[in-house]
Short mmCIF file of C-alpha atoms in Angstrom, two decimals:
data_model
loop_
_atom_site.label_atom_id
_atom_site.label_comp_id
_atom_site.label_asym_id
_atom_site.label_seq_id
_atom_site.Cartn_x
_atom_site.Cartn_y
_atom_site.Cartn_z
CA MET A 231 -9.56 -5.91 -15.62
CA SER A 232 -9.86 -2.18 -16.19
CA ILE A 233 -10.46 0.78 -13.95
CA LYS A 234 -12.58 3.71 -14.98
CA ILE A 235 -12.30 6.94 -13.09
CA GLY A 236 -14.91 9.60 -13.66
CA ASN A 237 -16.34 10.24 -17.10
CA ASP A 238 -14.34 8.43 -19.81
CA ASN A 239 -11.21 8.33 -17.62
CA LYS A 240 -11.12 12.11 -17.25
CA ILE A 241 -10.65 13.54 -13.78
CA ASN A 242 -12.59 16.75 -13.20
CA LYS A 243 -12.66 18.95 -10.13
CA SER A 244 -10.48 16.58 -8.13
CA GLN A 245 -7.65 17.18 -5.78
CA ILE A 246 -4.78 14.75 -5.75
CA GLY A 247 -2.57 14.86 -2.69
CA HIS A 248 -2.88 16.99 0.39
CA LYS A 249 -3.41 20.69 0.39
CA LEU A 250 -0.46 22.47 1.95
CA ASN A 251 -0.82 25.41 4.26
CA SER A 252 -0.83 28.57 2.22
CA GLU A 253 0.90 30.63 4.90
CA PRO A 254 3.70 32.76 3.45
CA PRO A 255 7.15 31.79 4.71
CA GLN A 256 8.37 33.90 7.58
CA LYS A 257 11.13 36.29 6.69
CA GLY A 258 14.15 36.12 8.94
CA ASN A 259 16.64 38.82 9.59
CA PHE A 260 19.86 39.22 7.61
CA PHE A 261 21.94 37.25 10.10
CA SER A 262 19.74 34.14 10.00
CA ASN A 263 19.38 34.25 6.20
CA HIS A 264 23.11 34.67 5.48
CA PRO A 265 25.15 32.80 8.12
CA VAL A 266 28.34 32.56 6.03
CA ILE A 267 28.47 36.28 5.29
CA THR A 268 27.71 37.01 8.95
CA GLY A 269 30.55 34.73 10.04
CA LEU A 270 32.99 36.47 7.71
CA ILE A 271 31.96 39.92 8.94
CA VAL A 272 32.34 38.88 12.59
CA THR A 273 35.73 37.32 11.85
CA VAL A 274 37.03 40.48 10.18
CA ILE A 275 35.78 42.68 13.04
CA GLY A 276 37.28 40.31 15.62
CA GLY A 277 40.60 40.26 13.78
CA ALA A 278 40.69 44.04 13.63
CA ILE A 279 40.06 44.27 17.38
CA LEU A 280 42.84 41.77 18.11
CA MET A 281 45.31 43.85 16.08
CA PHE A 282 45.16 46.77 18.55
CA SER A 283 48.31 47.39 20.53
CA PHE A 284 46.86 46.97 24.02
CA TRP A 285 46.78 43.20 23.48
CA GLU A 286 50.56 43.21 23.30
CA SER A 287 50.94 43.96 27.01
CA LEU A 288 48.43 41.25 27.84
CA VAL A 289 50.34 38.73 25.73
CA HIS A 290 53.60 39.63 27.49
CA LYS A 291 51.99 39.10 30.89
CA ILE A 292 50.64 35.71 29.85
CA GLU A 293 54.00 34.69 28.39
CA SER A 294 55.74 35.68 31.63
CA PHE A 295 53.82 32.96 33.46
CA PHE A 296 55.35 30.30 31.23
#
């Protein structure tokens, strides 16, 4: 048993599979495209803020409760 497709088993002007949408991918902003770098930047900024001296008085007040 043999199967013949087209003219001498040659496929011309055919489309195999489904045609995908040809919409270009949407570009996100820097923060959504690079979450690891964003996390590192936020961590460094947060660490720098926590190093300020006004936190020291707050820590002493919290420690006085315990």
